[in-house]
Coordinates of C-alpha atoms in Angstrom, one line a residue:
X1 CA -59.6 -30.3 156.6
X2 CA -57.5 -31.4 154.0
X3 CA -55.2 -34.6 153.6
X4 CA -52.1 -35.1 154.1
X5 CA -49.6 -37.0 151.6
X6 CA -46.7 -38.8 153.0
X7 CA -44.2 -40.3 150.8
X8 CA -40.5 -41.5 150.3
X9 CA -38.7 -37.8 148.6
X10 CA -39.2 -34.2 147.0
X11 CA -39.3 -36.6 143.0
X12 CA -42.8 -38.2 143.9
X13 CA -44.1 -35.4 146.4
X14 CA -43.6 -33.9 142.4
X15 CA -45.8 -36.0 140.7
X16 CA -48.4 -35.5 142.7
X17 CA -48.5 -32.2 142.9
X18 CA -48.2 -32.5 139.2
X19 CA -51.5 -34.8 139.5
X20 CA -53.5 -31.9 141.3
X21 CA -54.3 -34.4 143.8
X22 CA -55.7 -32.2 146.6
X23 CA -53.7 -32.2 149.8
X24 CA -50.8 -31.1 151.4
X25 CA -47.7 -33.3 151.2
X26 CA -44.6 -33.8 153.4
X27 CA -41.5 -35.8 151.4
X28 CA -40.0 -37.9 154.2
X29 CA -36.4 -37.0 153.6
X30 CA -34.2 -39.5 155.6
X31 CA -31.6 -41.9 154.2
X32 CA -32.3 -44.7 157.4
X33 CA -30.3 -47.5 156.6
X34 CA -27.5 -45.0 157.4
X35 CA -26.2 -43.5 160.1
X36 CA -27.2 -43.2 164.4
X37 CA -31.5 -44.4 164.8
X38 CA -30.9 -44.9 168.6
X39 CA -34.0 -45.6 170.9
X40 CA -35.0 -43.4 173.3
X41 CA -35.4 -40.4 171.6
X42 CA -38.7 -39.3 170.9
X43 CA -39.8 -38.1 167.0
X44 CA -38.7 -34.3 167.4
X45 CA -35.3 -35.8 168.7
X46 CA -34.9 -38.1 166.3
X47 CA -35.3 -36.0 163.5
X48 CA -32.9 -33.1 164.5
X49 CA -30.7 -35.8 165.2
X50 CA -30.9 -37.4 162.4
X51 CA -30.4 -33.9 160.5
X52 CA -27.7 -33.6 162.6
X53 CA -25.5 -36.9 160.6
X54 CA -26.9 -35.7 157.0
X55 CA -25.4 -32.2 157.8
X56 CA -21.9 -34.0 159.4
X57 CA -22.1 -36.5 156.5
X58 CA -22.8 -33.4 153.2
X59 CA -26.0 -34.6 151.8
X60 CA -26.7 -31.2 152.4
X61 CA -26.6 -27.3 154.1
X62 CA -27.3 -26.9 157.1
X63 CA -29.4 -23.7 156.6
X64 CA -31.8 -26.2 154.4
X65 CA -32.2 -29.1 157.1
X66 CA -32.9 -26.2 159.3
X67 CA -35.6 -25.2 157.4
X68 CA -36.4 -29.0 156.4
X69 CA -36.9 -29.7 160.7
X70 CA -38.9 -26.4 160.8
X71 CA -41.3 -27.8 158.4
X72 CA -41.7 -31.0 159.9
X73 CA -42.3 -29.8 163.2
X74 CA -45.0 -27.7 161.8
X75 CA -46.9 -30.7 160.3
X76 CA -46.6 -32.6 163.1
X77 CA -47.8 -30.2 165.4
X78 CA -51.0 -30.0 162.7
X79 CA -50.8 -34.2 162.7
X80 CA -51.1 -34.1 166.9
X81 CA -53.7 -31.3 166.3
X82 CA -55.5 -33.8 164.2
X83 CA -55.8 -31.2 161.3
X84 CA -56.3 -33.5 158.6
X85 CA -58.8 -35.7 157.3
X86 CA -56.8 -38.6 156.3
X87 CA -53.4 -39.5 156.0
X88 CA -52.0 -41.0 152.7
X89 CA -49.1 -43.5 152.7
X90 CA -46.6 -42.9 149.4
X91 CA -44.5 -45.8 149.6
X92 CA -41.9 -48.4 147.6
X93 CA -40.7 -52.3 148.0
X94 CA -37.0 -51.3 148.0
X95 CA -34.9 -50.7 151.5
X96 CA -34.8 -47.3 151.9
X97 CA -38.3 -46.8 151.5
X98 CA -39.3 -49.7 153.9
X99 CA -37.7 -48.1 156.6
X100 CA -39.3 -45.3 156.2
X101 CA -42.7 -46.5 156.1
X102 CA -41.5 -48.7 159.4
X103 CA -40.8 -45.2 161.6
X104 CA -44.0 -43.4 159.9
X105 CA -46.1 -45.8 160.6
X106 CA -45.0 -45.9 164.3
X107 CA -45.4 -42.6 164.4
X108 CA -48.3 -42.4 163.4
X109 CA -49.7 -44.8 166.4
X110 CA -49.5 -42.5 168.6
X111 CA -50.4 -39.4 166.8
X112 CA -53.5 -40.1 164.3
X113 CA -56.4 -40.9 165.1
X114 CA -58.0 -40.5 162.0
X115 CA -57.9 -42.7 158.7
X116 CA -55.3 -44.1 157.6
X117 CA -54.6 -45.1 154.0
X118 CA -51.3 -46.8 152.1
X119 CA -49.9 -46.7 148.4
X120 CA -47.5 -49.4 148.4
X121 CA -46.0 -50.4 144.8
X122 CA -43.3 -53.4 143.6
X123 CA -41.9 -50.3 142.0
X124 CA -40.6 -47.6 141.4
X125 CA -43.3 -45.2 142.0
X126 CA -40.9 -42.1 139.7
X127 CA -41.4 -45.2 137.2
X128 CA -44.6 -44.2 137.1
X129 CA -46.3 -40.9 135.1
X130 CA -47.9 -38.1 137.1
X131 CA -50.8 -39.5 134.9
X132 CA -50.9 -43.0 136.6
X133 CA -51.0 -41.2 140.1
X134 CA -54.5 -40.7 140.1
X135 CA -55.4 -44.7 139.7
X136 CA -52.3 -44.9 142.0
X137 CA -54.5 -42.8 144.5
X138 CA -58.1 -44.3 144.6
X139 CA -56.3 -47.8 144.7
X140 CA -55.1 -46.7 148.2
X141 CA -56.0 -49.4 151.1
X142 CA -56.5 -48.8 154.9
X143 CA -53.4 -50.2 156.8
X144 CA -54.5 -52.6 159.1
X145 CA -53.9 -52.9 162.7
X146 CA -52.0 -56.1 161.9
X147 CA -49.9 -53.8 159.8
X148 CA -49.2 -51.2 162.4
X149 CA -48.6 -53.5 165.1
X150 CA -45.9 -54.6 162.9
X151 CA -44.1 -51.7 161.9
X152 CA -44.2 -50.7 165.3
X153 CA -42.6 -54.5 166.4
X154 CA -39.9 -53.8 163.7
X155 CA -39.4 -50.3 164.4
X156 CA -38.1 -50.6 167.5
X157 CA -36.0 -54.1 166.9
X158 CA -34.5 -51.6 164.8
X159 CA -33.5 -48.5 167.1
X160 CA -32.0 -51.6 169.5
X161 CA -28.9 -52.0 171.1
X162 CA -28.2 -55.3 169.3
X163 CA -29.5 -57.6 166.8
X164 CA -31.1 -60.0 168.7
X165 CA -34.6 -58.4 167.9
X166 CA -34.7 -58.2 164.3
X167 CA -33.6 -61.4 164.0
X168 CA -36.3 -62.4 166.1
X169 CA -38.4 -60.3 163.8
X170 CA -36.9 -62.0 160.5
X171 CA -38.6 -64.8 162.2
X172 CA -42.2 -64.1 162.8
X173 CA -44.3 -64.0 159.6
X174 CA -43.6 -60.2 157.6
X175 CA -46.6 -60.8 155.4
X176 CA -48.6 -58.1 156.6
X177 CA -45.8 -56.2 154.8
X178 CA -44.7 -57.5 152.0
X179 CA -41.8 -56.6 150.8
X180 CA -40.3 -56.1 154.6
X181 CA -38.0 -59.1 155.3
X182 CA -36.6 -59.5 152.3
X183 CA -35.9 -55.3 152.8
X184 CA -34.5 -56.4 156.9
X185 CA -32.5 -58.9 154.6
X186 CA -30.9 -56.9 152.7
X187 CA -30.4 -54.2 155.6
X188 CA -28.6 -57.1 157.2
X189 CA -26.3 -57.3 155.0
X190 CA -24.7 -53.6 155.1
X191 CA -23.1 -55.2 159.1
X192 CA -19.8 -55.4 158.8
X193 CA -18.6 -58.6 158.0
X194 CA -16.9 -60.7 160.7
X195 CA -14.2 -61.7 158.3
X196 CA -13.8 -57.9 157.0
X197 CA -15.1 -55.9 158.9
X198 CA -16.5 -54.5 155.2
X199 CA -20.2 -54.1 154.3
X200 CA -22.1 -56.2 151.9
X201 CA -21.7 -52.5 149.5
X202 CA -18.1 -51.7 150.4
X203 CA -17.3 -55.7 149.3
X204 CA -19.0 -54.8 146.0
X205 CA -16.6 -52.0 145.1
X206 CA -13.7 -53.2 146.5
X207 CA -14.7 -56.9 144.4
X208 CA -15.3 -54.5 141.2
X209 CA -12.5 -52.4 141.9
X210 CA -9.9 -55.0 142.0
X211 CA -10.8 -55.8 138.3
X212 CA -10.6 -52.8 137.5
X213 CA -10.0 -49.2 138.1
X214 CA -13.0 -47.1 137.1
X215 CA -14.7 -43.9 137.6
X216 CA -16.4 -43.1 140.7
X217 CA -20.1 -42.8 138.2
X218 CA -19.8 -46.0 136.5
X219 CA -19.0 -47.6 139.5
X220 CA -21.9 -46.8 140.7
X221 CA -24.0 -47.9 137.6
X222 CA -23.2 -51.4 137.9
X223 CA -22.9 -51.4 141.5
X224 CA -27.0 -51.0 141.1
X225 CA -27.1 -53.4 138.6
X226 CA -26.2 -56.3 141.6
X227 CA -28.8 -54.6 143.6
X228 CA -32.1 -56.7 143.8
X229 CA -33.7 -53.4 144.5
X230 CA -32.2 -50.6 144.3
X231 CA -32.8 -48.3 147.2
X232 CA -28.9 -45.9 147.4
X233 CA -28.6 -43.0 145.7
X234 CA -25.2 -41.9 144.5
X235 CA -24.5 -39.3 147.0
X236 CA -24.9 -41.9 149.4
X237 CA -22.5 -44.0 147.7
X238 CA -20.1 -41.7 147.1
X239 CA -20.2 -40.9 150.9
X240 CA -19.2 -44.7 151.5
X241 CA -16.2 -43.9 149.3
X242 CA -15.1 -41.7 150.5
X243 CA -15.1 -43.6 153.5
X244 CA -13.3 -46.2 151.9
X245 CA -10.9 -43.7 150.4
X246 CA -9.8 -42.3 153.9
X247 CA -9.3 -45.6 154.8
X248 CA -6.6 -45.9 152.7
X249 CA -8.5 -48.8 151.2
X250 CA -9.5 -47.2 147.8
X251 CA -7.3 -44.6 146.1
X252 CA -8.8 -41.9 144.6
X253 CA -7.7 -39.4 141.5
X254 CA -7.6 -36.0 142.0
X255 CA -8.8 -36.7 145.9
X256 CA -10.7 -33.7 145.9
X257 CA -14.7 -34.9 146.8
X258 CA -15.4 -37.8 145.1
X259 CA -17.8 -36.9 141.9
X260 CA -18.9 -39.4 139.1
X261 CA -16.1 -38.3 136.9
X262 CA -12.9 -39.5 140.1
X263 CA -10.9 -42.0 139.1
X264 CA -10.6 -44.8 141.7
X265 CA -9.0 -48.0 142.3
X266 CA -8.4 -50.5 144.7
X267 CA -4.8 -50.4 147.4
X268 CA -2.7 -53.2 148.3
X269 CA -4.5 -52.6 151.9
X270 CA -8.1 -52.9 150.0
X271 CA -7.0 -55.9 148.4
X272 CA -5.4 -57.7 151.7
X273 CA -9.1 -57.0 153.6
X274 CA -10.9 -57.8 150.8
X275 CA -9.2 -61.5 150.6
X276 CA -9.6 -61.5 154.3
X277 CA -6.1 -61.5 155.3
X278 CA -6.3 -58.6 157.5
X279 CA -9.2 -56.7 158.9
X280 CA -11.0 -53.1 158.6
X281 CA -11.2 -52.4 161.5
X282 CA -7.5 -53.0 161.7
X283 CA -6.9 -50.0 160.0
X284 CA -9.5 -47.8 160.9
X285 CA -12.2 -47.7 163.9
X286 CA -15.6 -48.6 162.0
X287 CA -17.1 -46.1 163.4
X288 CA -20.5 -47.1 162.2
X289 CA -24.3 -47.0 163.2
X290 CA -26.6 -49.5 161.6
X291 CA -30.0 -48.8 163.5
X292 CA -29.5 -48.6 167.5
X293 CA -26.0 -50.4 166.9
X294 CA -23.1 -48.6 166.7
X295 CA -19.9 -50.7 165.5
X296 CA -16.4 -49.1 167.0

């Protein structure tokens, strides 16, 4: 039997390959902080729903996503058949990774009976070179029962249709997964502000554009500087900007799909929302999912 490595995306997967660490690799390609993650769906059905959302957002082609889903299901079959001698999880400290980590731990709690280990870093896996990876692998730690139980609890709370379970989790001791508390707090900041309807990311975008117009690429780099642990790539960021453009809150020139070179400026409507003179939902439906919660 061989080892299975599950990691946060293709960049880290490539570094594991370059380091020539034995085993099969499965990148966990999902942006769980955006789009629907409702309760009540088993892992295959949830993954299919997530691929539909990613395709609708325009982040990947339908053909590529179908290929990814087929590969995902094949690995899942192998996990259920106990075909791996060990599963090693490679995840970082940011929101993107921490949500993936609790989903994977929740899934493996019922599917895998073998050794489960974790490479957990407090910086980005891509900040290491391939030559560093064997040492990271050797330093991996066995996932404890407490870690897996906490992951299951928080994953269920993340998928709940109300905020009550996640608030309960934030009032618990989350220290066995040391980066989870800060990540959950950051995720909660993406909920619509009760006075404006804006998420923290949307507020940063409008605040910066209220100071001066900007190319989208430069705006993204300025936004990243305000994150304690960067978790969002430019593709998702430009998607968020596009939704503000579609709502008439931001103006884009030219008006085609947002790229790094697109010039952005705040509109009068955007200034009114930013200054709490009106609410985003008065202009356009929020139509936003946060985990299992839907905001109309």
